[in-house]
XYZ file of C-alpha atoms in Angstrom:
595
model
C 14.971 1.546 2.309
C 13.355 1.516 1.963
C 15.112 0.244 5.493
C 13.840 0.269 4.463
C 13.620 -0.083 7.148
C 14.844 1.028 10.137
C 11.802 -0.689 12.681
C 13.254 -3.898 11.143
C 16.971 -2.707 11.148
C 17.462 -2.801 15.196
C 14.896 -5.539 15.520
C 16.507 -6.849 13.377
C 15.044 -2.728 8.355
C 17.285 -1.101 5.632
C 14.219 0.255 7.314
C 15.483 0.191 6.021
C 13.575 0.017 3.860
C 16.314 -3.827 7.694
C 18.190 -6.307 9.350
C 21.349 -7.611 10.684
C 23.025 -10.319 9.967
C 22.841 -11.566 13.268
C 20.892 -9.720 15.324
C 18.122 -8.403 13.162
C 18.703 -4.682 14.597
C 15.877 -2.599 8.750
C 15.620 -0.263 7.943
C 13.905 0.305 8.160
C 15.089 2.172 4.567
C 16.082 2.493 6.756
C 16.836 0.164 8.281
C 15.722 -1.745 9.431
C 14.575 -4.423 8.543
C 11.602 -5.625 10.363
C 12.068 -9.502 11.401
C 8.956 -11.146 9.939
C 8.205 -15.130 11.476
C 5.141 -17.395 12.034
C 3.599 -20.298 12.358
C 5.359 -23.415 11.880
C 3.862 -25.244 8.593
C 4.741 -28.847 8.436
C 6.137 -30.456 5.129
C 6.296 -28.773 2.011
C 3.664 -29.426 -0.314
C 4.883 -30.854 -3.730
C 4.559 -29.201 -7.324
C 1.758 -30.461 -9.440
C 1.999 -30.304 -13.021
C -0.856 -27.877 -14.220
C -1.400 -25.731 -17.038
C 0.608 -22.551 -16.502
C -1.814 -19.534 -14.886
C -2.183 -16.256 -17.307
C 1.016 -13.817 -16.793
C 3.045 -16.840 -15.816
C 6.720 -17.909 -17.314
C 6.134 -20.701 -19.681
C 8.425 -22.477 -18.205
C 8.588 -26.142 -16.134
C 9.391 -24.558 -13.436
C 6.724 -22.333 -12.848
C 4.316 -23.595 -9.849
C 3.699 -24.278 -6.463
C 3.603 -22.176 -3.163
C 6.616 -20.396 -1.925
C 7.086 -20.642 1.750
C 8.664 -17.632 3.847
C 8.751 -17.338 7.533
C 9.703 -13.611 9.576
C 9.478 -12.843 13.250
C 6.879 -9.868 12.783
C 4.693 -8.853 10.222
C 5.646 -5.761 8.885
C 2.956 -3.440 9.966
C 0.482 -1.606 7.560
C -0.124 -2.811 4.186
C -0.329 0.665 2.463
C 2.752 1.356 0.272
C 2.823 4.945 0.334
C 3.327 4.850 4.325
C 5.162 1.917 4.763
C 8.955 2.360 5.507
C 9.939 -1.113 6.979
C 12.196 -3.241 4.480
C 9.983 -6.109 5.004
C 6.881 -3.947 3.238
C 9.187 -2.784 0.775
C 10.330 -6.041 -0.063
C 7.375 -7.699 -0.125
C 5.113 -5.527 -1.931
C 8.021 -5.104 -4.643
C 6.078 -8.184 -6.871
C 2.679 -5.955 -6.071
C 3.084 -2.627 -6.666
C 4.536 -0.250 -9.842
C 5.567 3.215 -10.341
C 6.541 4.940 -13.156
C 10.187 3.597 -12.998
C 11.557 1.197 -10.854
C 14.779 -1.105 -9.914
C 15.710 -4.048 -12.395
C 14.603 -7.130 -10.519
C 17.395 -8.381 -11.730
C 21.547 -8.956 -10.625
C 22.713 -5.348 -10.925
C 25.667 -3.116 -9.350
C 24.470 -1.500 -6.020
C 25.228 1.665 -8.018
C 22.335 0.774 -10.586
C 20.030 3.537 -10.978
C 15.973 3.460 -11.871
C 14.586 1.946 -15.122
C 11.369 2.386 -16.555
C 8.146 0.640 -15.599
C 4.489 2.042 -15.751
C 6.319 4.646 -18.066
C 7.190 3.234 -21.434
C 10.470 5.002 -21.340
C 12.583 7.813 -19.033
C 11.886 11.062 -20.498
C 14.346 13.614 -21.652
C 14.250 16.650 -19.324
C 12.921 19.796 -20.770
C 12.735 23.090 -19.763
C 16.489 23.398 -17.888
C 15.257 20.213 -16.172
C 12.013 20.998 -14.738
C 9.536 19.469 -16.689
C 9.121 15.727 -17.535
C 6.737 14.388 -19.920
C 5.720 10.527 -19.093
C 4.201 8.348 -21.563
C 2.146 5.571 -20.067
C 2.439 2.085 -21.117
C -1.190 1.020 -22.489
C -3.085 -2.301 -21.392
C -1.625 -2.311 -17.750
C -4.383 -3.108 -15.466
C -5.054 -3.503 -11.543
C -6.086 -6.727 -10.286
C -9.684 -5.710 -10.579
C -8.957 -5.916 -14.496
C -9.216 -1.874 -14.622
C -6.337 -0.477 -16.859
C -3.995 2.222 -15.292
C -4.525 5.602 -16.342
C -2.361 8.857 -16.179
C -5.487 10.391 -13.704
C -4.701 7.131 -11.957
C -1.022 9.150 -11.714
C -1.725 12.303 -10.397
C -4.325 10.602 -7.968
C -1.915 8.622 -6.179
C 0.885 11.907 -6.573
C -1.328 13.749 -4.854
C -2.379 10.955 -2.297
C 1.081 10.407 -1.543
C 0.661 13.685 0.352
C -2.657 13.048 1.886
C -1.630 10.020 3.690
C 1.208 12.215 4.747
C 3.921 9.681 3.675
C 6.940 10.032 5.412
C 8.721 10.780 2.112
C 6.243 13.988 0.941
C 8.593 16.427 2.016
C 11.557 15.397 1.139
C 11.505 13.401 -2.005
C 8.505 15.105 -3.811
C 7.734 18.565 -2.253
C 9.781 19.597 -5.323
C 7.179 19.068 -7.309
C 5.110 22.373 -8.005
C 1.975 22.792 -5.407
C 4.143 20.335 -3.552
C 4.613 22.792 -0.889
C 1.057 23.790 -0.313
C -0.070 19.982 -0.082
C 2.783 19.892 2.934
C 0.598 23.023 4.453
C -2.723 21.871 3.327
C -2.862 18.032 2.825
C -6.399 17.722 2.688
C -6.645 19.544 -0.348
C -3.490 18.343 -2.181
C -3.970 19.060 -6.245
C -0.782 19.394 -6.741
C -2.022 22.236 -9.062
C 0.546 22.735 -11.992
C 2.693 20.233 -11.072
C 0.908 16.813 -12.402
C -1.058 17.230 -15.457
C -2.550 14.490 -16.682
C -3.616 14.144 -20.695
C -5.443 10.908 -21.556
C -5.613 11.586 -25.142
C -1.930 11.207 -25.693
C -1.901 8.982 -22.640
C 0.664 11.320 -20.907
C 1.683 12.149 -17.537
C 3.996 15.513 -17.041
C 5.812 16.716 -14.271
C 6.624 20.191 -12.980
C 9.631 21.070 -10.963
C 10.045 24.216 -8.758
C 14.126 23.122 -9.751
C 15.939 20.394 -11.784
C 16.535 17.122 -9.821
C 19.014 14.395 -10.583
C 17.390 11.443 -8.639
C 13.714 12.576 -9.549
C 13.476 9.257 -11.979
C 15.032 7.129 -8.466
C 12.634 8.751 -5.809
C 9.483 8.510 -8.464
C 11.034 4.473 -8.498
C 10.929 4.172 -4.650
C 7.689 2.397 -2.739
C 6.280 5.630 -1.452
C 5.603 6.245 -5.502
C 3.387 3.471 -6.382
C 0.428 3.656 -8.668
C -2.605 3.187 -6.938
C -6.355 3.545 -8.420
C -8.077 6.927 -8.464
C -10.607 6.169 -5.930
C -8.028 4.728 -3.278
C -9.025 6.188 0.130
C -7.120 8.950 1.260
C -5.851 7.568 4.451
C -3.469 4.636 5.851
C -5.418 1.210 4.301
C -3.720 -0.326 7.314
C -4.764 -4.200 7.371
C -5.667 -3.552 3.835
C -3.392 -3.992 0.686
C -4.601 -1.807 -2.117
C -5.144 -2.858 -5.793
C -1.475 -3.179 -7.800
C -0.431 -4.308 -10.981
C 2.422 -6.606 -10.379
C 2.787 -10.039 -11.077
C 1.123 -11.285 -7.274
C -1.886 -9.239 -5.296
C -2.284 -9.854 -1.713
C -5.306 -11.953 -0.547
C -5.316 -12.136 2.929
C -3.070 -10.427 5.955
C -3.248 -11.185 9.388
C -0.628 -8.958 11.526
C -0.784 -12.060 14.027
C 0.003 -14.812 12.045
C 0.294 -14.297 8.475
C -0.234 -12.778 4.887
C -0.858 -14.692 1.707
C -0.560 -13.713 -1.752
C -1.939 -15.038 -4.866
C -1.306 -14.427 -8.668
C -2.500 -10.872 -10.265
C -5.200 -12.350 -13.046
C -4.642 -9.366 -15.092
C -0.942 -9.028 -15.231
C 0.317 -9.861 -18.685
C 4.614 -9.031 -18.248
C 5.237 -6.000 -20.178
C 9.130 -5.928 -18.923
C 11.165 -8.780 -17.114
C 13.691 -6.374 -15.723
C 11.007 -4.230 -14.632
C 8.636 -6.166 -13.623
C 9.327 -9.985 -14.397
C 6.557 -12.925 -14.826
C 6.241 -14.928 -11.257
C 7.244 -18.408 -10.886
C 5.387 -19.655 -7.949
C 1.631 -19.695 -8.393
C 1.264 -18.531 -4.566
C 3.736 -16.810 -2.125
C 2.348 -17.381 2.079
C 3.982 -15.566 4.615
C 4.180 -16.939 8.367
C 4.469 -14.409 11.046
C 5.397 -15.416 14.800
C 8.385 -18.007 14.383
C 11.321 -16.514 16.105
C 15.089 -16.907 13.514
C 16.276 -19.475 15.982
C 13.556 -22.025 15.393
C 12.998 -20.608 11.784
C 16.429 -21.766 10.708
C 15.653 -25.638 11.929
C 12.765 -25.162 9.866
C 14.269 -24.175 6.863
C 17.226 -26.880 6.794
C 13.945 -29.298 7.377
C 12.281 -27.784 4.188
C 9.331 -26.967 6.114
C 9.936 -23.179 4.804
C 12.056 -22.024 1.819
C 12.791 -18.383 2.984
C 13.766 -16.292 6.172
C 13.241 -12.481 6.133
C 15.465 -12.341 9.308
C 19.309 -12.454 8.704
C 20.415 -16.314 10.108
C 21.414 -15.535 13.803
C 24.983 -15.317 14.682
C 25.237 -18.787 16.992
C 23.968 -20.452 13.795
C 26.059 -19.153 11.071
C 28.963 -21.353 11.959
C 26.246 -24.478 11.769
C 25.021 -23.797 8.114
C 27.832 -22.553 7.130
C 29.132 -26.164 7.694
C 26.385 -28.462 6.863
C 24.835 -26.399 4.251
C 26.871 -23.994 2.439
C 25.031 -24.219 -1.262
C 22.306 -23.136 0.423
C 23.927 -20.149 1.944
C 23.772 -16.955 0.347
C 25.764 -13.461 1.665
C 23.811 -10.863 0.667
C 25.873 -7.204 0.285
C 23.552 -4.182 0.704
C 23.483 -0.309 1.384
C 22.647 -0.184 5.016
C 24.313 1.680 7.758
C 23.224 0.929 11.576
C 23.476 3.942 14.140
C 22.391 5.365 17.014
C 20.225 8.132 16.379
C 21.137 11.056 19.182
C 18.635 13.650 20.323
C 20.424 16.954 19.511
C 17.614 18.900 21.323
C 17.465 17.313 24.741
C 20.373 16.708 27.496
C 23.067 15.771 27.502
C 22.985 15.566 23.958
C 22.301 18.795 22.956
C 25.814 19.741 23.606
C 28.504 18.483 20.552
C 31.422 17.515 23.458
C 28.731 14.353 24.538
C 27.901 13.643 20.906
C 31.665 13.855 20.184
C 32.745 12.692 23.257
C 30.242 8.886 22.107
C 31.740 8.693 19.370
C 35.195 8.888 20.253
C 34.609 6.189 23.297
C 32.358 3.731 21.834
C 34.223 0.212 21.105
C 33.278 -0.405 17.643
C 34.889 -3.184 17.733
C 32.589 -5.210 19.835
C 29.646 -3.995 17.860
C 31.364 -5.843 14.899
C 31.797 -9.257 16.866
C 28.200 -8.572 18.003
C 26.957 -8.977 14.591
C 28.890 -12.060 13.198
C 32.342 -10.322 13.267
C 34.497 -9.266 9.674
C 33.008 -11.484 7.360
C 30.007 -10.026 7.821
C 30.031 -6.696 9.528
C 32.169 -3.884 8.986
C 33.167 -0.503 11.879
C 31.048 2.273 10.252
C 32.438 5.325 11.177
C 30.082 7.613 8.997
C 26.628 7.672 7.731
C 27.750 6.933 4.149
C 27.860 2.805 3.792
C 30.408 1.641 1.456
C 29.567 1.708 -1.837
C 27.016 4.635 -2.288
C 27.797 7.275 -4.469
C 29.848 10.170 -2.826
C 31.482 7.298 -0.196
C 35.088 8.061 0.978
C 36.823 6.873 3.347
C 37.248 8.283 6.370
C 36.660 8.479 10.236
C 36.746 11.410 12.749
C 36.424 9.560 15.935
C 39.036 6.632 16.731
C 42.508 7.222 18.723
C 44.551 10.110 16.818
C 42.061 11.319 14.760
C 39.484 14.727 14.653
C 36.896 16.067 12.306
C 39.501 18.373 11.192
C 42.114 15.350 10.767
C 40.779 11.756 9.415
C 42.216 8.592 9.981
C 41.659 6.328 7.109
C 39.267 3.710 8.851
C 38.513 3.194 12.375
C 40.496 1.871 14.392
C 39.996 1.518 17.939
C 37.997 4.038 20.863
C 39.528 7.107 22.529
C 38.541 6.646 26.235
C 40.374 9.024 27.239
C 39.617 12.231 25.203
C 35.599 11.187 25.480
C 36.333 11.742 29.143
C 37.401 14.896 28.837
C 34.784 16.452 26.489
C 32.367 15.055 29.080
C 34.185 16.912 32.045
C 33.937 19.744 29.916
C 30.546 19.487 29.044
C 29.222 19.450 32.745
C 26.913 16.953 32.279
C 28.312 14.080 34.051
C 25.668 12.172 36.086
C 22.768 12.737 33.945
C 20.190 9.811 33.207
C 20.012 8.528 29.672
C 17.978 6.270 28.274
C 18.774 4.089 25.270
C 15.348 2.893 23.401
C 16.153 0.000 20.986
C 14.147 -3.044 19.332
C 12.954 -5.836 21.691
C 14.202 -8.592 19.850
C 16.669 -10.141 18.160
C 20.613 -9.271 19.095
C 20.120 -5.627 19.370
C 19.809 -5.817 22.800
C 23.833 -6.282 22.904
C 24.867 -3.459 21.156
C 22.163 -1.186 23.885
C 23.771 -2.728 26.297
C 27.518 -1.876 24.791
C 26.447 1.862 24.740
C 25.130 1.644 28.304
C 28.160 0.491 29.535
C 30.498 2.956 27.425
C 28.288 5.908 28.996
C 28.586 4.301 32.291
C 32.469 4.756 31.541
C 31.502 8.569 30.772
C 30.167 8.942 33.750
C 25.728 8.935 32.943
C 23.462 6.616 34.561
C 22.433 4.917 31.882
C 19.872 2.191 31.182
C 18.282 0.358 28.024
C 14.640 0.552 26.992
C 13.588 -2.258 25.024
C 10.429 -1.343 22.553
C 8.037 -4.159 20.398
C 10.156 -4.085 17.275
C 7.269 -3.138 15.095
C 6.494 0.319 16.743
C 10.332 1.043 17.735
C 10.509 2.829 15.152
C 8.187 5.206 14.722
C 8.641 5.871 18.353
C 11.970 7.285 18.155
C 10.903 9.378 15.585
C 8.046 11.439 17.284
C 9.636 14.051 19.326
C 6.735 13.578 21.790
C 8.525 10.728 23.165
C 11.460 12.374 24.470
C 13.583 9.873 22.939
C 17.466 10.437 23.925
C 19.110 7.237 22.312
C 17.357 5.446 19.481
C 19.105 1.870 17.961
C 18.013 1.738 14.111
C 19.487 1.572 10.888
C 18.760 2.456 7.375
C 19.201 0.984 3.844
C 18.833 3.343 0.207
C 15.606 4.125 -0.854
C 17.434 4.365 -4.144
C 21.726 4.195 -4.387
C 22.298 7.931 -3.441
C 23.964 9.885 -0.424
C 20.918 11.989 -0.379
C 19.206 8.869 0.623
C 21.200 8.582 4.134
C 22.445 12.263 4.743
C 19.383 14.393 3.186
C 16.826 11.966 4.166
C 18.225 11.232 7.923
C 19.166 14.457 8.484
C 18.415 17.405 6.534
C 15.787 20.249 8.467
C 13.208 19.147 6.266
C 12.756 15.691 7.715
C 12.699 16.600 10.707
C 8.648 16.975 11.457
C 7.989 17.692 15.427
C 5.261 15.583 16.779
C 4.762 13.044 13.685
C 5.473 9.463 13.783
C 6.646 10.092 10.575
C 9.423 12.048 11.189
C 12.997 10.203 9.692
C 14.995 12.695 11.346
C 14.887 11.224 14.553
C 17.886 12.912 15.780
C 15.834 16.392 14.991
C 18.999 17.500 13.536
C 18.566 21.202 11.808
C 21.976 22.658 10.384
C 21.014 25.133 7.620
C 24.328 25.350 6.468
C 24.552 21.512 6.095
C 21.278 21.631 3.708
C 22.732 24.573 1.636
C 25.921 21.960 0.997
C 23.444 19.188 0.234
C 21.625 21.222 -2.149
C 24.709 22.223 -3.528
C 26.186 18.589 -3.905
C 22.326 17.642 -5.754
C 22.551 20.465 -8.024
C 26.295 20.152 -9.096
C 25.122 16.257 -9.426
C 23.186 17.578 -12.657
C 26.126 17.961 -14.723
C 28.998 16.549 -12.970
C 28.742 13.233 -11.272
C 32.086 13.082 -9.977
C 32.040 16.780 -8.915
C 28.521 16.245 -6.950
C 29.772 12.987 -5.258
C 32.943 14.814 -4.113
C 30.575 17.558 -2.654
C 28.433 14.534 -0.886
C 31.755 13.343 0.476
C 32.036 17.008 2.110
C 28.644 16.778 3.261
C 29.356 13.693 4.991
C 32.701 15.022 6.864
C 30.344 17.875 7.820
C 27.689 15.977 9.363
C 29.698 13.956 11.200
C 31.558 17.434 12.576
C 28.001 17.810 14.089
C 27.876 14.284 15.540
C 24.027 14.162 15.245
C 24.522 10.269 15.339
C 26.609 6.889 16.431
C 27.489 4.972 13.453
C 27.920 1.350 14.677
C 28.342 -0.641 11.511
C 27.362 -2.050 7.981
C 26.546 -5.316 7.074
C 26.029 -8.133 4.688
C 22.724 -10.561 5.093
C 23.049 -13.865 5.981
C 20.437 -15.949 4.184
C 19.745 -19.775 4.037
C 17.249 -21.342 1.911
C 15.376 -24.849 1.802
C 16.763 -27.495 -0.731
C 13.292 -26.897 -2.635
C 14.739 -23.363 -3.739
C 16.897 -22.011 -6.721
C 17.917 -19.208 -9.253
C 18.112 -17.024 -5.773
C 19.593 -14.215 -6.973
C 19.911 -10.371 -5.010
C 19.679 -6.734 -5.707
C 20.650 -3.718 -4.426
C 17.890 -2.210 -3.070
C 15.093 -5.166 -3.163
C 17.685 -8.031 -2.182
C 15.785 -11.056 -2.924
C 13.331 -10.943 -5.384
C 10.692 -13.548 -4.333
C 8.625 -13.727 -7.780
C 12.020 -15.225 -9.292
C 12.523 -17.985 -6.592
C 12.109 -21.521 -8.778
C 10.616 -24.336 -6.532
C 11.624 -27.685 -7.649
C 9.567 -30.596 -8.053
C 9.119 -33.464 -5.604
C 12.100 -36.178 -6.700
C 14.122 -32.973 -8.553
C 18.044 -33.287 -7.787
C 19.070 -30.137 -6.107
């Protein structure tokens, strides 16, 4: 998450790449999820009948401008940085890679499909090598067809720009590791080789992968022209080759996007036709006033989850317009492992075991929508079992099944232990939305322990990449994170593993600058066994898990489903795993249509 998106998650992200139901912690991916809002347009402008645009569904119900409202604009534009769900979801309908997610209803176990590439190759040489054959007659939305140079261009950029996936999803790749040392120069030398006469793409691996076709299918992959500059495009969305290209952005008030003139569908799982002729964006409304606005029709969308003091309203007076969205997001506190008190395991433990769980669930819109996460594994991702080392009774050494309620007590006595009682922390967490709540639930609990605590409210947007730059000093960080792709790799590798962990970057995901060699050599173990034996690999992930949470690197706080209302204008809303709504699919109806 692609959180996700994990600026988004606390603000409300999945980053992510995320939000909460009710109080928008996004993650981003994650998680976040980034709240995005605006402006308040008046009325919704009718349909006209007019001849359907080129690339369009030949259908009635293709037309008109699709109307979506957020909090926040998501930040920069450029998809091989971005890691707020907001970007991720958005740019979705712009942007292609080699493979992708079905844009359609699928299981949240669904894996990558094919999309530049005409088809997933078979592996060859024990799994390192991948021959891609490019589909012909794709072009930007300058009319310029993709090429495979236009491949290895944007492989290598993804390591110029210094994407906060390089290392960990695609150092693999040979000369991968030199481009971490030497960005600059990236060639990726012998490890993308490009052949236009066959039209070809192949990939070299320094060892087999099992989720190389998923992390090639993830945003920070996108194909990008040749000549795309080599650093953050910021304000500016590149050239894409989906269905919409973005036309204007404004971080202050809003971001419009217009149809791709160029894009002919070549798959509608991949990559499906869009209905609405325009898609506008509105940054700046907060989810309170943008949920009057949507029950008025004067917007059809929300990126926010519907606040908690309003679910009970549309729940009543509009329930076919309410949609519960399930997803792969976790929400946690990330804890500094190198800085007091948390460098010592009894305070980590001791958290863990005295946080109230329960009120975090209540928080965010209580057991219909939020579930006590008790480990960085949300339900439903491959190598998920259940499990929880830290409620009343229970140890990393003996699990309870679920959580089930805090262990004041113990936590007290790990911090007496610890000597640490009396030190100031600080707990940094998204300005907006209801995160503010949960901050203040952890304050109190280490209160209880025995710290001076307080709570550090940050402009959702930059949250955070703050927590992630060890600069900062950050002790606490409130985020959350929803799958890149459906993996545990994507939470425990990607959160967590030493290779994430990048001191001084902003793009460090690791924001706990959590290091356990031994935990790496499991999750290398767990990828490689993955290979040949699913159920073998996800039993090793389900180790992995237990093992991190020994370490207690973290706070999980909970997982939730996304509340979302829509206008009566709206329908064939459908979700997916990892994009949730797919906006290019969203069917306006015409002025005098029956709902």
């Amino acid at each position: 998450m692609f959180f996700r998106d994990a600026t988004g998650a606390l603000s409300s992200s999945f980053l992510l790449k995320q939000q909460r139901p009710a109080s928008d912690i996004r993650i981003a991916r994650r998680l976040t999820f980034s709240a995005l809002a605006c402006c308040l347009v008046l009325g919704a402008t009718p349909l006209q009948a007019a001849t359907v645009a080129p690339g369009a569904p030949d259908s009635p119900e293709t037309g008109g401008i699709l109307r979506i409202t957020a909090e926040n604009s998501g930040g920069t534009l450029d998809p091989q940085i971005s890691y707020v769900h907001i970007t991720y979801q958005m740019e979705a309908i712009v942007y292609d890679g080699l493979t992708t997610f079905a844009k359609t209803p699928s299981k949240l176990s669904s894996h990558a499909i094919p999309d530049l590439a005409e088809a997933l190759p078979e592996p060859q040489d024990g799994g390192r090598t991948y021959v891609f054959h490019l589909r012909h007659g794709i072009r930007f939305s300058n009319g310029k067809e993709v090429t495979p140079d236009d491949v290895v261009a944007s492989m290598q950029r993804i390591f110029k720009v210094n994407s906060p996936t390089a290392g960990p999803y695609y150092s693999h790749i040979v000369g991968g590791e030199a481009c971490l040392k030497d960005a600059e120069h990236c060639t990726l030398a012998g490890g993308v080789e490009a052949d236009g006469r066959a039209w070809t793409v192949t990939f070299h691996l320094t060892h087999p992968d099992a989720e190389f076709f998923d992390r090639l299918a993830f945003q920070h992959a996108s194909i990008l022209p040749a000549d795309t500059p080599s650093h953050d495009t910021g304000n500016e969305a590149p050239l894409g080759t989906g269905p919409y290209k973005i036309v204007s952005y404004e971080p202050n008030s809003g971001l419009k996007m217009e149809r791709n003139p160029y894009f002919r569908q070549w798959d509608a799982v991949a990559q499906p036709a869009g209905y609405p002729d325009e898609i506008h964006y509105s940054f700046g409304l907060d989810p309170e006033a943008a949920v009057t606005a949507i029950e008025n029709n004067q917007y059809d969308w929300m990126l926010e989850s519907v606040p908690l003091d309003r679910q009970a309203e549309i729940g009543a007076r509009f329930s076919d317009r309410v949609k519960l969205i399930d997803q792969l997001v976790i929400y946690y506190a990330a804890l500094n492992v190198n800085l007091p008190p948390f460098n010592d395991l009894r305070v980590r433990q001791a958290l863990n075991y005295a946080l109230n769980r329960k009120a975090v669930v209540i928080y965010n819109g209580g057991p219909a929508v939020s579930t006590a996460a008790c480990q960085m594994l949300p339900t439903g991702a491959p190598g998920y079992e259940p499990g929880c080392a830290y409620t009343k009774g229970a140890s990393p050494e003996h699990l309870a099944p679920e959580w089930k309620e805090p262990d004041l007590a113990l936590a007290k006595k790990l911090v007496e232990e610890s000597g640490t009682k009396g030190q100031k922390v600080v707990i940094v967490t998204p300005g907006s939305g209801g995160s503010g709540a949960i901050a203040n639930e952890i304050r109190a609990t280490l209160v209880d322990l025995g710290y001076v605590a307080s709570v550090r409210p940050i402009t959702p947007v930059i949250e955070f990449s703050y927590i992630q730059n060890s600069d900062n000093k950050m002790q606490i960080g409130l985020t959350g994170w929803s799958a890149d792709y459906p993996s545990a790799s994507s939470f425990l590798r990607t959160l967590f593993s030493c290779a994430t962990f990048i001191p001084h970057s902003s793009n460090s995901i690791n924001a706990s600058q959590f290091c356990d060699p031994k935990l790496d050599a499991l999750m290398d173990r767990a990828a490689e066994v993955s290979l040949t034996d699913q159920k073998a690999g996800d039993a090793l992930w389900a180790e992995a898990s237990r093992a991190l949470m020994a370490q207690a690197p973290a706070v999980p706080l909970d997982q939730t489903r996304r509340v979302a209302l829509t206008s009566t204008r709206v329908h064939g809303v459908f979700d997916t795993p990892i994009y949730e709504a797919v906006f290019s699919q969203m069917k306006l109806r015409r002025a005098g249509d029956a709902p």
